[in-house]
CSV table of C-alpha atoms and ligand atoms in Angstrom, one decimal:
chain,number,residue,atom,x,y,z
A,5,MET,CA,1.4,114.3,18.2
A,6,ALA,CA,-1.9,115.7,16.7
A,7,LEU,CA,-4.0,117.3,19.6
A,8,VAL,CA,-7.3,116.0,19.6
A,9,PRO,CA,-10.2,118.7,20.0
A,10,TYR,CA,-12.4,116.7,22.1
A,11,GLU,CA,-15.0,118.2,24.4
A,12,GLU,CA,-18.1,117.0,26.3
A,13,GLY,CA,-20.5,116.6,24.2
A,14,GLY,CA,-18.4,115.8,21.2
A,15,ALA,CA,-20.3,117.3,18.0
A,16,PHE,CA,-21.0,120.2,19.6
A,17,GLY,CA,-17.7,121.2,20.7
A,18,LEU,CA,-16.1,120.6,17.3
A,19,LYS,CA,-19.0,123.0,15.8
A,20,ARG,CA,-17.6,125.7,18.0
A,21,PHE,CA,-14.5,125.1,16.5
A,22,HIS,CA,-15.7,125.1,12.9
A,23,SER,CA,-17.6,128.6,13.4
A,24,SER,CA,-15.6,131.5,11.7
A,25,ASP,CA,-16.5,134.1,14.3
A,26,THR,CA,-16.5,134.2,18.1
A,27,THR,CA,-17.2,137.1,20.6
A,28,TYR,CA,-16.3,137.3,24.1
A,29,SER,CA,-16.9,140.3,26.5
A,30,PHE,CA,-13.8,141.1,28.5
A,31,VAL,CA,-13.0,144.2,30.2
A,32,ASN,CA,-16.1,145.9,29.1
A,33,HIS,CA,-15.3,145.4,25.4
A,34,SER,CA,-16.7,143.0,22.6
A,35,ILE,CA,-13.9,141.1,21.1
A,36,GLN,CA,-14.5,139.1,18.0
A,37,ILE,CA,-12.2,136.6,17.1
A,38,LYS,CA,-12.1,134.9,13.9
A,39,GLN,CA,-11.4,131.3,13.7
A,40,ASN,CA,-10.3,129.2,11.0
A,41,TRP,CA,-9.8,125.4,11.9
A,42,LYS,CA,-9.9,123.9,8.5
A,43,GLU,CA,-6.9,125.8,7.4
A,44,LEU,CA,-4.6,126.6,10.4
A,45,GLY,CA,-6.1,124.2,12.9
A,46,VAL,CA,-5.2,124.5,16.7
A,47,ALA,CA,-3.6,128.1,16.4
A,48,ALA,CA,-7.1,129.3,14.8
A,49,VAL,CA,-9.7,128.4,17.2
A,50,VAL,CA,-10.2,129.8,21.0
A,51,TRP,CA,-9.6,126.9,23.5
A,52,ASP,CA,-11.2,127.1,26.7
A,53,ALA,CA,-8.1,127.6,28.6
A,54,ALA,CA,-7.9,130.6,26.9
A,55,VAL,CA,-11.7,131.8,27.8
A,56,VAL,CA,-10.8,130.8,31.9
A,57,LEU,CA,-7.5,132.7,31.8
A,58,CYS,CA,-9.2,135.8,30.4
A,59,MET,CA,-11.7,135.4,33.2
A,60,PHE,CA,-9.0,134.9,35.8
A,61,LEU,CA,-6.9,137.6,34.6
A,62,GLU,CA,-10.2,140.2,34.6
A,63,ALA,CA,-11.1,139.0,38.1
A,64,GLY,CA,-8.0,141.4,38.9
A,65,SER,CA,-5.9,139.3,41.4
A,66,ILE,CA,-3.0,140.2,39.5
A,67,ASN,CA,-2.3,143.6,38.4
A,68,LEU,CA,-1.2,143.6,34.9
A,69,LYS,CA,-1.4,147.6,34.5
A,70,GLY,CA,2.0,148.9,32.9
A,71,SER,CA,3.7,145.4,33.7
A,72,SER,CA,5.4,143.7,30.7
A,73,VAL,CA,3.5,140.5,29.5
A,74,ILE,CA,4.6,137.9,26.7
A,75,GLU,CA,2.0,135.2,25.9
A,76,LEU,CA,3.2,131.7,24.5
A,77,GLY,CA,1.6,130.0,21.7
A,78,ALA,CA,-1.2,132.5,21.6
A,79,GLY,CA,-3.1,131.1,18.7
A,80,THR,CA,-6.1,133.9,17.8
A,81,GLY,CA,-4.3,136.1,20.5
A,82,LEU,CA,-7.5,136.1,23.0
A,83,VAL,CA,-5.7,136.1,26.1
A,84,GLY,CA,-2.8,139.0,24.8
A,85,ILE,CA,-5.9,140.9,23.9
A,86,VAL,CA,-7.1,140.7,27.3
A,87,ALA,CA,-4.1,141.7,29.1
A,88,ALA,CA,-3.5,144.8,26.8
A,89,LEU,CA,-7.0,146.1,27.6
A,90,LEU,CA,-6.1,145.4,31.4
A,91,GLY,CA,-3.1,147.9,30.7
A,92,ALA,CA,-0.2,145.5,30.1
A,93,ASN,CA,2.5,145.9,27.7
A,94,VAL,CA,2.1,142.7,25.6
A,95,THR,CA,4.4,140.6,23.4
A,96,ILE,CA,2.2,137.9,21.6
A,97,THR,CA,4.0,135.1,20.2
A,98,ASP,CA,3.3,132.0,18.2
A,99,ARG,CA,4.7,130.0,15.3
A,100,GLU,CA,5.4,131.9,12.1
A,101,VAL,CA,2.9,129.7,10.5
A,102,ALA,CA,-0.1,131.6,12.8
A,103,MET,CA,1.5,135.0,12.7
A,104,ASP,CA,-1.0,136.6,9.8
A,105,PHE,CA,-4.2,135.4,11.5
A,106,LEU,CA,-2.9,136.3,15.1
A,107,LYS,CA,-2.1,140.0,13.6
A,108,SER,CA,-5.3,140.2,12.3
A,109,ASN,CA,-7.4,139.1,15.2
A,110,VAL,CA,-5.1,141.4,17.2
A,111,ASN,CA,-5.4,144.6,15.4
A,112,GLU,CA,-9.2,144.1,14.9
A,113,ASN,CA,-9.9,144.3,18.4
A,114,LEU,CA,-7.7,147.1,19.7
A,115,THR,CA,-7.3,150.5,19.0
A,116,PRO,CA,-4.3,152.0,17.5
A,117,GLY,CA,-3.4,153.4,20.8
A,118,LEU,CA,-3.1,150.0,22.4
A,119,GLN,CA,-1.6,148.4,19.2
A,120,ASP,CA,1.4,150.7,19.9
A,121,LYS,CA,1.7,148.8,23.1
A,122,VAL,CA,1.8,145.5,21.6
A,123,PHE,CA,4.3,143.4,20.1
A,124,ILE,CA,3.3,140.5,17.5
A,125,LYS,CA,6.2,138.5,17.0
A,126,PRO,CA,7.2,134.9,16.0
A,127,LEU,CA,8.6,132.7,18.8
A,128,THR,CA,9.1,128.7,18.2
A,129,TRP,CA,9.6,127.6,21.7
A,130,GLY,CA,13.3,126.8,22.3
A,131,ARG,CA,14.7,128.8,19.1
A,132,ALA,CA,16.2,132.3,18.6
A,133,LEU,CA,15.2,132.8,22.5
A,134,GLU,CA,18.3,135.8,22.6
A,135,ASP,CA,15.8,137.9,21.0
A,136,PHE,CA,13.8,138.0,23.8
A,137,PRO,CA,14.3,139.5,27.1
A,138,THR,CA,12.7,138.3,30.8
A,139,PHE,CA,9.1,139.5,31.2
A,140,ASP,CA,7.2,140.3,34.4
A,141,VAL,CA,4.4,138.1,33.4
A,142,ILE,CA,4.6,135.0,31.1
A,143,VAL,CA,1.3,133.4,29.9
A,144,GLY,CA,0.2,130.5,28.1
A,145,ALA,CA,-3.1,129.0,27.6
A,146,ASP,CA,-3.2,125.6,26.3
A,147,ILE,CA,0.1,124.8,25.3
A,148,ILE,CA,1.0,122.0,27.3
A,149,TYR,CA,-0.1,119.2,25.2
A,150,LEU,CA,3.2,118.2,22.5
A,151,GLU,CA,5.4,116.0,24.5
A,152,GLU,CA,7.9,116.5,21.9
A,153,THR,CA,7.7,120.1,22.6
A,154,PHE,CA,8.2,119.9,26.6
A,155,PRO,CA,11.8,120.2,26.8
A,156,ASP,CA,11.8,123.4,24.5
A,157,LEU,CA,8.9,125.3,26.1
A,158,LEU,CA,10.5,124.6,29.4
A,159,GLN,CA,13.7,126.1,27.8
A,160,THR,CA,11.7,129.1,26.6
A,161,ILE,CA,10.0,130.0,30.1
A,162,LEU,CA,13.3,129.5,31.8
A,163,HIS,CA,15.0,132.2,29.3
A,164,LEU,CA,11.8,134.7,29.7
A,165,SER,CA,11.5,134.4,33.6
A,166,SER,CA,13.7,136.1,36.2
A,167,GLU,CA,13.3,135.3,39.8
A,168,ASP,CA,10.8,138.3,39.8
A,169,SER,CA,8.6,136.9,37.1
A,170,LEU,CA,5.3,135.2,37.4
A,171,VAL,CA,4.4,132.6,34.9
A,172,LEU,CA,0.6,131.7,34.7
A,173,LEU,CA,-0.2,128.4,32.6
A,174,SER,CA,-3.9,127.5,32.1
A,175,CYS,CA,-4.6,124.0,30.6
A,176,ARG,CA,-6.6,120.7,30.8
A,177,LEU,CA,-4.7,117.9,31.9
A,178,ARG,CA,-5.8,115.6,29.0
A,179,TYR,CA,-3.2,112.6,29.4
A,180,LYS,CA,-0.8,111.8,31.9
A,181,ARG,CA,2.1,113.1,30.0
A,182,ASP,CA,0.7,116.6,30.5
A,183,GLN,CA,1.3,116.3,34.1
A,184,ASN,CA,4.9,115.2,33.2
A,185,PHE,CA,5.7,118.8,32.2
A,186,LEU,CA,4.6,120.2,35.2
A,187,ASP,CA,6.7,117.7,37.1
A,188,MET,CA,9.6,118.9,34.7
A,189,MET,CA,8.9,122.5,35.8
A,190,LYS,CA,8.8,121.9,39.3
A,191,LEU,CA,12.7,120.9,39.2
A,192,GLN,CA,12.9,124.5,38.6
A,193,PHE,CA,10.2,126.5,39.7
A,194,THR,CA,7.6,126.3,42.5
A,195,VAL,CA,4.6,125.4,40.9
A,196,THR,CA,0.9,126.1,42.6
A,197,GLU,CA,-2.5,125.5,41.2
A,198,VAL,CA,-4.6,129.0,41.6
A,199,HIS,CA,-7.6,127.9,39.9
A,200,TYR,CA,-10.0,125.4,38.5
A,201,ASP,CA,-12.7,125.9,36.3
A,202,SER,CA,-15.2,122.7,36.6
A,203,ASN,CA,-16.9,123.8,33.9
A,204,THR,CA,-14.3,123.4,31.4
A,205,ASP,CA,-11.8,121.2,33.5
A,206,VAL,CA,-9.3,123.8,33.0
A,207,HIS,CA,-6.6,124.4,35.5
A,208,ILE,CA,-4.7,127.6,36.1
A,209,PHE,CA,-1.0,127.1,37.5
A,210,LYS,CA,1.0,129.9,38.7
A,211,ALA,CA,5.0,129.3,38.7
A,212,HIS,CA,8.0,131.4,40.2
A,213,LYS,CA,11.4,130.4,39.3
A,214,LYS,CA,13.3,128.9,42.5
A,215,ILE,CA,16.4,131.1,43.8
A,216,GLN,CA,19.6,129.8,42.5
A,217,ARG,CA,21.5,129.4,45.9
A,218,LYS,CA,25.1,130.6,45.2
A,219,GLU,CA,27.7,127.8,46.6
A,220,LEU,CA,30.1,129.5,48.7
B,6,SAM,C1,-4.2,124.3,21.8
B,6,SAM,S1,-3.4,125.7,21.0
B,6,SAM,C2,-3.9,127.3,22.3
B,6,SAM,C3,-4.1,128.4,21.5
B,6,SAM,C4,-4.5,129.6,22.2
B,6,SAM,N1,-3.3,129.9,23.6
B,6,SAM,C5,-5.7,129.1,23.0
B,6,SAM,O1,-5.8,128.9,24.0
B,6,SAM,O2,-6.7,129.8,22.1
B,6,SAM,C6,-1.7,125.5,21.3
B,6,SAM,C7,-0.9,126.7,20.6
B,6,SAM,O3,0.7,126.4,20.5
B,6,SAM,C8,1.4,126.5,19.5
B,6,SAM,N2,2.7,125.9,19.4
B,6,SAM,C9,2.6,124.7,19.3
B,6,SAM,N3,3.7,124.2,19.3
B,6,SAM,C10,4.6,125.4,19.3
B,6,SAM,C11,6.0,125.6,19.4
B,6,SAM,N4,6.6,124.6,18.9
B,6,SAM,N5,6.4,127.0,19.4
B,6,SAM,C12,5.3,127.7,19.6
B,6,SAM,N6,4.2,127.7,19.3
B,6,SAM,C13,3.5,126.3,19.5
B,6,SAM,C14,0.4,126.7,18.2
B,6,SAM,O4,0.5,127.1,17.3
B,6,SAM,C15,-0.9,127.1,19.2
B,6,SAM,O5,-1.4,128.3,18.5
């Protein structure tokens, strides 16, 4: 199912996706992101959920310095870039088709020193998960939107997280089915809403894997 990029103000929102450059300021850095909606669609534009998650990370309630972070469905890589600027060792992932665009946005915005701390790897949810270890923090912006991917996305998050990991997901809950993903997640994770941005209608949820009790 295709994602409908609706925005308050309709045409204005769509115009924003069609602009080939957008600039953000995070962690005292000007970050210039290239967009290409026409050729690459959802993976090549910056979604509000990414911007809100970057603001949340920059505000500092979670100390990312030195932690291992993986970003799922990174698109242009804005969240991964900000995590790297905040001192994390970041693995930024998306589908194979999005790799070249993602790499170019990330490398354009990080110094060679920071690029060394960032890995950009293809990861299609549910596939070849054995290539990935567990991470301290798993982040994803606007990745809860394709119902057919929900089981694979959940399996991926489960694989990447230990009982000490923190999962941070930012999203708009556009349709009832998006809430279904959170309900699926709650069977294996403790899920709490930690932020809501009323300007963009973006929620941020944090999740921790439930501790499995060993049967006596
Ligand atoms: C709405 S975009 C969000 C992009 C970016 N996180 C942001 O917020 O700007 C959804 C992203 O999920 C990725 N995606 C969709 N299905 C996927 C799958 N099965 N495996 C991995 N990534 C997927 C898309 O390529 C796209 O980059």
